[in-house]
Short mmCIF file of C-alpha atoms in Angstrom, two decimals:
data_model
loop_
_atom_site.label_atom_id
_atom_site.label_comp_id
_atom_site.label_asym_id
_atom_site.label_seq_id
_atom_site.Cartn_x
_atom_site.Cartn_y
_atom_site.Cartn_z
CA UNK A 1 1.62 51.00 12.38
CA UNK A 2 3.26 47.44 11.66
CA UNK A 3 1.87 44.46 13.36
CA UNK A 4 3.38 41.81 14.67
CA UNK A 5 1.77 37.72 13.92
CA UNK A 6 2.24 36.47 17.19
CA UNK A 7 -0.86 37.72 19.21
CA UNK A 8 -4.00 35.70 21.05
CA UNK A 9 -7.83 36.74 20.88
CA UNK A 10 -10.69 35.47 23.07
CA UNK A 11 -14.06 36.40 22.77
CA UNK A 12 -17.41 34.64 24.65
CA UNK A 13 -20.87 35.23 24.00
CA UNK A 14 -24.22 34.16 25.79
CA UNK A 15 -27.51 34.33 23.89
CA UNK A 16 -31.27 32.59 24.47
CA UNK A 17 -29.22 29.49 26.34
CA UNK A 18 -26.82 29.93 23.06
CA UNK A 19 -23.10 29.74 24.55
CA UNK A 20 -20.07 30.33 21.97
CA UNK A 21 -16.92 30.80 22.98
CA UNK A 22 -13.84 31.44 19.97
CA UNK A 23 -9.89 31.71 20.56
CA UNK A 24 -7.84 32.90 17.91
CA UNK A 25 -3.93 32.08 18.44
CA UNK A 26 -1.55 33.06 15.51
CA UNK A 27 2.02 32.84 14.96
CA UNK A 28 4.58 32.99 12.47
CA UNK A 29 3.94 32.33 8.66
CA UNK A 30 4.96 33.07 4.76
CA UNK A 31 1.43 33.22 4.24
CA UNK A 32 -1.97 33.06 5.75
CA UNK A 33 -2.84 29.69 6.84
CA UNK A 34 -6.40 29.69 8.96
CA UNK A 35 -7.16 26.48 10.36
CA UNK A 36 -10.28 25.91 12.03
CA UNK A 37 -11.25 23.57 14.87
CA UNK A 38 -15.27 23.73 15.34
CA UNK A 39 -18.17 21.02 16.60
CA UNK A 40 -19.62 19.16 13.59
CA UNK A 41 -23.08 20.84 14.09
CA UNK A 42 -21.53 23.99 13.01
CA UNK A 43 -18.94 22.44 10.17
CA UNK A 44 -21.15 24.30 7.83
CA UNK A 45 -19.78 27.42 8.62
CA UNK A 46 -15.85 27.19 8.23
CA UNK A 47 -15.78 28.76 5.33
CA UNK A 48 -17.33 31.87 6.23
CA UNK A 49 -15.23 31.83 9.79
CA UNK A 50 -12.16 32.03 7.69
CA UNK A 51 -13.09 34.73 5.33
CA UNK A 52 -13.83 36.77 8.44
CA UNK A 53 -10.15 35.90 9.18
CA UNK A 54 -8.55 36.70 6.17
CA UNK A 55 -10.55 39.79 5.80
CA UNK A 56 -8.54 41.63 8.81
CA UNK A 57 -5.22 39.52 8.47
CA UNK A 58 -3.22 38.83 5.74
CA UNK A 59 0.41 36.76 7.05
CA UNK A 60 0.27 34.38 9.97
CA UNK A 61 -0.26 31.24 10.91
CA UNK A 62 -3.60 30.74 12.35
CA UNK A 63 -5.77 28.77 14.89
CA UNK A 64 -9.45 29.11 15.86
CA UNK A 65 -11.02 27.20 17.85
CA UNK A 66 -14.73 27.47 18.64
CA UNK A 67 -17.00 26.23 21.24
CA UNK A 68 -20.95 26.39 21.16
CA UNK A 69 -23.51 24.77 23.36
CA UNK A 70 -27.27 25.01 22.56
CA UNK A 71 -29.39 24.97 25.47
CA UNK A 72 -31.79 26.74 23.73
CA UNK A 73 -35.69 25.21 22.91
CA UNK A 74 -35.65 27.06 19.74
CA UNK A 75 -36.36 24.71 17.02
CA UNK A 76 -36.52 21.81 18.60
CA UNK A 77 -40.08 19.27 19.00
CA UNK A 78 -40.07 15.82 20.46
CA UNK A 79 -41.66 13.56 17.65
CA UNK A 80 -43.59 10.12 18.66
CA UNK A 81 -42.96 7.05 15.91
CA UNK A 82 -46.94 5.88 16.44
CA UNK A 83 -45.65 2.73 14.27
CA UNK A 84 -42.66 1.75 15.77
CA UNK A 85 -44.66 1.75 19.13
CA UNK A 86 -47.65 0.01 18.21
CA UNK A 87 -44.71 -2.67 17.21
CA UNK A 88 -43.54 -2.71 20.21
CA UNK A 89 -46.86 -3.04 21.84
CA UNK A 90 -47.88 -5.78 19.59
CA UNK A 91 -45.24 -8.01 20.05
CA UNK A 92 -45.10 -7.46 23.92
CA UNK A 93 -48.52 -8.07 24.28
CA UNK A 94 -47.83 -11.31 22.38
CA UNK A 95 -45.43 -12.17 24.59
CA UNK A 96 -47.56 -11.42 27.65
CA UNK A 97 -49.95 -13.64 26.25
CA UNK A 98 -48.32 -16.70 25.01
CA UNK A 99 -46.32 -16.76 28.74
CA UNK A 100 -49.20 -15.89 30.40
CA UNK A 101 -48.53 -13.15 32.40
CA UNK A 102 -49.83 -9.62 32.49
CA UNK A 103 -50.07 -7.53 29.90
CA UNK A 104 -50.14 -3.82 31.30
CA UNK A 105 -47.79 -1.76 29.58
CA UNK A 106 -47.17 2.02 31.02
CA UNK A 107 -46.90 4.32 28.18
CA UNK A 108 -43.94 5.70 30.15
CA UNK A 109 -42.56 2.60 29.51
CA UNK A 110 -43.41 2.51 25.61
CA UNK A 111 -41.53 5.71 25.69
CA UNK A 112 -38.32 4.56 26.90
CA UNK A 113 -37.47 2.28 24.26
CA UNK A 114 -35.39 2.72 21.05
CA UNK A 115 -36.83 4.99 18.34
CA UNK A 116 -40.38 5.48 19.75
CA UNK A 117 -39.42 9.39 20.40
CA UNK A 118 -37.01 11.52 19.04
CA UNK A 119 -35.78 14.90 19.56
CA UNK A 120 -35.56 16.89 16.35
CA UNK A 121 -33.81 20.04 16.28
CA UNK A 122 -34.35 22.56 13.86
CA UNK A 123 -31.93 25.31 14.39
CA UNK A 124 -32.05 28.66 12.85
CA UNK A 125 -29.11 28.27 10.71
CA UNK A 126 -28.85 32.44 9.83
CA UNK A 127 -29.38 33.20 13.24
CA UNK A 128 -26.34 30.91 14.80
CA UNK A 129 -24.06 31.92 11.49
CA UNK A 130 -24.69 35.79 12.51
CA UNK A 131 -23.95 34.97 16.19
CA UNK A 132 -21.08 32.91 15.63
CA UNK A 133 -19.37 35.87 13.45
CA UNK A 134 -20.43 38.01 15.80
CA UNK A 135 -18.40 36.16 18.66
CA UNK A 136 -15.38 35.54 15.82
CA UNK A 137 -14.80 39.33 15.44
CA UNK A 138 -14.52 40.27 18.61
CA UNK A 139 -11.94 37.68 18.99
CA UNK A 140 -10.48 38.88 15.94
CA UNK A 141 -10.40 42.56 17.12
CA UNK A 142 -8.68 41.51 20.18
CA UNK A 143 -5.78 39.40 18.75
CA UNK A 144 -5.41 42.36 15.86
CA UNK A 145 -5.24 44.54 19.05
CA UNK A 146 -2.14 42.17 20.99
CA UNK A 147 -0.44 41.94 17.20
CA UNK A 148 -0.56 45.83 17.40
CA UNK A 149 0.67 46.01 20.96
CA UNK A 150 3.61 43.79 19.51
CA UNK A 151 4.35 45.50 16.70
CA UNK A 152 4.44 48.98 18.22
CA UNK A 153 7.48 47.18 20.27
CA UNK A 154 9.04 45.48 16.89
CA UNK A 155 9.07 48.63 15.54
CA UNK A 156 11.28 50.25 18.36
CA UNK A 157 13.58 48.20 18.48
CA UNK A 158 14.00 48.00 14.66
CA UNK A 159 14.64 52.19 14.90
CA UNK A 160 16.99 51.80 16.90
CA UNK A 161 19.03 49.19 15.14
CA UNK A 162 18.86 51.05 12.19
CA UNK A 163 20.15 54.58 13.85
CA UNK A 164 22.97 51.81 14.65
CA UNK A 165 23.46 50.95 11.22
CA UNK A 166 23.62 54.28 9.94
CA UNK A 167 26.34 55.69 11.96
CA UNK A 168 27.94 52.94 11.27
CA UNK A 169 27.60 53.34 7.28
CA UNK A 170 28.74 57.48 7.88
CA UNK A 171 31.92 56.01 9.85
CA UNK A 172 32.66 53.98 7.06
CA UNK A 173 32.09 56.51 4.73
CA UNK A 174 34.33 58.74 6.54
CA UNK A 175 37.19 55.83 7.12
CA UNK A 176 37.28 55.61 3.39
CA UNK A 177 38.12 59.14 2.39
CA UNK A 178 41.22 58.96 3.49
CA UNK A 179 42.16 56.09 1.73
CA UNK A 180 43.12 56.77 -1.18
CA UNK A 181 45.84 59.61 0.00
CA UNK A 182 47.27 56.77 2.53
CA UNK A 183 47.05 54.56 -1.23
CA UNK A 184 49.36 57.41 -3.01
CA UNK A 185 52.02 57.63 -0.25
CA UNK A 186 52.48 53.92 0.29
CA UNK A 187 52.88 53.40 -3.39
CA UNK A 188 55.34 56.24 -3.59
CA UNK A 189 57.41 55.29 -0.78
CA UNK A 190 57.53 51.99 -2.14
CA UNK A 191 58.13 52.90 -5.77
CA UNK A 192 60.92 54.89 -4.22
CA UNK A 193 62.18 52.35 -2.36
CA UNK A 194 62.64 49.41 -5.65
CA UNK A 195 64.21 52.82 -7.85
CA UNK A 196 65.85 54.33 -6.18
CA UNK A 197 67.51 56.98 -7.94
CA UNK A 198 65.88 56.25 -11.39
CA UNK A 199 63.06 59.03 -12.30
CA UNK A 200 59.46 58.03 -11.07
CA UNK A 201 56.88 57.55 -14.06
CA UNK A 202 54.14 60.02 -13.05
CA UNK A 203 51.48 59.13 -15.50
CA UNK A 204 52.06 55.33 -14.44
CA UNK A 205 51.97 55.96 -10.64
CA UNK A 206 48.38 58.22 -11.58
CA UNK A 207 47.25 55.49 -13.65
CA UNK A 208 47.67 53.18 -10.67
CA UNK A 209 45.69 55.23 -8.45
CA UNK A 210 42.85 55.68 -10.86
CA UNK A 211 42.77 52.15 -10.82
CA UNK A 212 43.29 51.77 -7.38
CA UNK A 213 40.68 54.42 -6.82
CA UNK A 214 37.60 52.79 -8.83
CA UNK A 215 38.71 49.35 -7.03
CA UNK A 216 38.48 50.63 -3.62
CA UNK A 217 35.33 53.10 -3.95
CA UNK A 218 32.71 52.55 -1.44
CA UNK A 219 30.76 55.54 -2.73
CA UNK A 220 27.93 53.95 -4.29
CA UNK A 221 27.32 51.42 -1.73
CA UNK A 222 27.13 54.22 1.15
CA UNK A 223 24.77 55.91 -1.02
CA UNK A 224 22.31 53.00 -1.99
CA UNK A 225 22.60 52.42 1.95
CA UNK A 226 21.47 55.45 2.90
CA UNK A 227 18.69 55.64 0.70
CA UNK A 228 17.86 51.45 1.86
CA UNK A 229 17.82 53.20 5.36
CA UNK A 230 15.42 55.94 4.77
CA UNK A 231 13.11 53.45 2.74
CA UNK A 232 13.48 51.19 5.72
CA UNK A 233 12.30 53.84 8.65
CA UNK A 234 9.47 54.89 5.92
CA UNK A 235 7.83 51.43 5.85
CA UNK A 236 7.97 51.42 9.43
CA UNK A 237 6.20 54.35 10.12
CA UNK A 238 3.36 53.42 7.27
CA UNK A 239 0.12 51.96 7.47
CA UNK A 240 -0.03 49.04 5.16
CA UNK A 241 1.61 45.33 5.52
CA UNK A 242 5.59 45.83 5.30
CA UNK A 243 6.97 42.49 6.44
CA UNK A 244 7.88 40.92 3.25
CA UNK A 245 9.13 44.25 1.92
CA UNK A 246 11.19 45.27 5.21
CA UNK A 247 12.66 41.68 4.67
CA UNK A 248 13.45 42.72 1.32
CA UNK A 249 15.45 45.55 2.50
CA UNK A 250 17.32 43.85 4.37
CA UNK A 251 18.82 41.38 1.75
CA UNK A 252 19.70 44.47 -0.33
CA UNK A 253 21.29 46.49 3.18
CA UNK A 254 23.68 42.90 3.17
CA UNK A 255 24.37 42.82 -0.42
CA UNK A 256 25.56 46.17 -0.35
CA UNK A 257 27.63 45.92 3.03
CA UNK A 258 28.79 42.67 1.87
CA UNK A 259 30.38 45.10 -0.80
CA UNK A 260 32.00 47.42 1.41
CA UNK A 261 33.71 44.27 3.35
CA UNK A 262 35.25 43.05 -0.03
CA UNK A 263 36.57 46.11 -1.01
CA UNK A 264 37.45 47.62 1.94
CA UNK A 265 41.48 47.63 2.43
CA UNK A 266 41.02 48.75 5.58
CA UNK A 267 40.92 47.16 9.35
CA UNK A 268 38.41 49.83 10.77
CA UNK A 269 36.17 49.30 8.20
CA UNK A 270 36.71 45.89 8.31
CA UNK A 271 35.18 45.78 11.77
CA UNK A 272 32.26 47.73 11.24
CA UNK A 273 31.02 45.46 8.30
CA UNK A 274 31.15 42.74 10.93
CA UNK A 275 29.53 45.19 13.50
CA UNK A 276 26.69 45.91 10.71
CA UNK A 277 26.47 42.17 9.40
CA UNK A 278 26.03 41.28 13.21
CA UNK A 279 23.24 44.04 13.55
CA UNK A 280 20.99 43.48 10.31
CA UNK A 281 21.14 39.44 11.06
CA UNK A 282 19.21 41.12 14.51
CA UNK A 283 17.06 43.21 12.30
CA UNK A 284 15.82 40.45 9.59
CA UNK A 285 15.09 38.21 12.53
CA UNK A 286 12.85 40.66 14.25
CA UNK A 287 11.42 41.58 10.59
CA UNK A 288 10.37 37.78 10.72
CA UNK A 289 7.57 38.52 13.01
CA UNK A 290 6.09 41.02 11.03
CA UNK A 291 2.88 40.85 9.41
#
């Protein structure tokens, strides 16, 4: 099943006052470009956010961005600076003293000002890089679910364009047959018509429509078509990443009906290379959004 690289994944989790939430938006891309948008207590982890990434996607342009607040007590202890307050206490009992007023000071107070506590806040590490990824693959699962969703629909359409294209190649193929016959009876009403009476020159007039014959063939372009075609619908229908060689395809489907046009002598056929140039400009820009 091809996938498509347009697709969005959400995914929240809650855990001991631990919130995460991660989106996932992707888009269009030669290659896969993951760029990360995170909160600088969990910078440490990009890295192993985008391996998760690349390990279920491999073409796309990518965008995660993650949320995380820790209400969580875990690892954290208020710590008292006993030196830096007995500083403070020092000089504002020196103060008191040399203006002469009183010297009370509320430890509450003490507390309040700069430095004399701090929070530290040891966080398990491990246990917020397992819950992160945790949270990341679900979002990942999701948006490799929407690109599936998309692709199923890519994929429909592209059969049917390519059922187009083929009975248009057979109606070429038929068109031509006849050519060369139409070829032979121009030529000899024409020869006919400059001579006259004077005696035709048979093994001229057959060396003309050998020549004529090999100029005009289609035959090998119909059949590399056909077999472009079947390769085409066989990538579809597989299970591995087909965008760059369904693009690939396509340039050879164009060569090859790029071919026909130039050879063909013919106004029918003439139309139905435009019809088929018209169609497989369609295809390759569906075959864009493929991964």
């Amino acid at each position: 099943m091809i996938k498509s690289m347009t697709g969005y994944g959400k995914s929240n989790m809650s855990k001991n006052l631990r919130e995460y939430q991660v989106e996932i938006k992707s888009v269009n891309h030669r290659y896969l470009d993951v760029s990360v948008k995170m909160p600088r207590s969990l910078s440490y982890l990009e890295e192993e956010i985008k391996k998760a990434v690349s390990a279920k996607l491999t073409r796309g342009k990518v965008d995660v961005f993650i949320t995380f607040n820790n209400n969580s007590l875990e690892g954290r202890d208020i710590k008292i600076n006993t030196e830096i307050a007995r500083m403070y206490i020092k000089e504002l009992r020196d103060l008191a003293k040399s203006e002469g007023i009183g010297a009370d000071i509320p430890v509450t107070e003490i507390s309040k000002l700069p430095d004399v506590l701090t929070i530290q806040n040891n966080q398990d590490d491990e246990t917020i890089k397992n819950e992160l990824l945790e949270v990341t693959n679900h979002a990942i699962e999701n948006l490799v679910e929407m690109r599936k969703v998309e692709g199923e629909k890519i994929a429909q359409d592209l059969l049917g364009r390519i059922q187009d294209i083929e009975e248009k190649v057979k109606k070429i193929s038929s068109l031509s047959t006849g050519l060369i016959e139409e070829y032979v009876v121009k030529l000899n009403t024409r020869i006919k018509e400059l001579l006259q009476d004077q005696e035709i020159d048979e093994a001229r007039l057959a060396q003309e429509v050998v020549i004529y014959a090999d100029k005009c063939s289609i035959e090998e372009e119909v059949t590399r078509l056909h077999s472009h075609i079947y390769q085409f619908r066989e990538l579809l229908n597989g299970n591995e990443t087909v965008g760059k060689k369904l693009d690939f395809m396509i340039q050879e489907m164009n060569r090859e009906t790029n071919t026909i046009g130039s050879k063909a002598n013919n106004l029918e056929i003439t139309n139905e290379v435009i019809n088929m140039k018209t169609q497989l400009e369609n295809i390759r820009e569906q075959v864009q959004n493929i991964e």
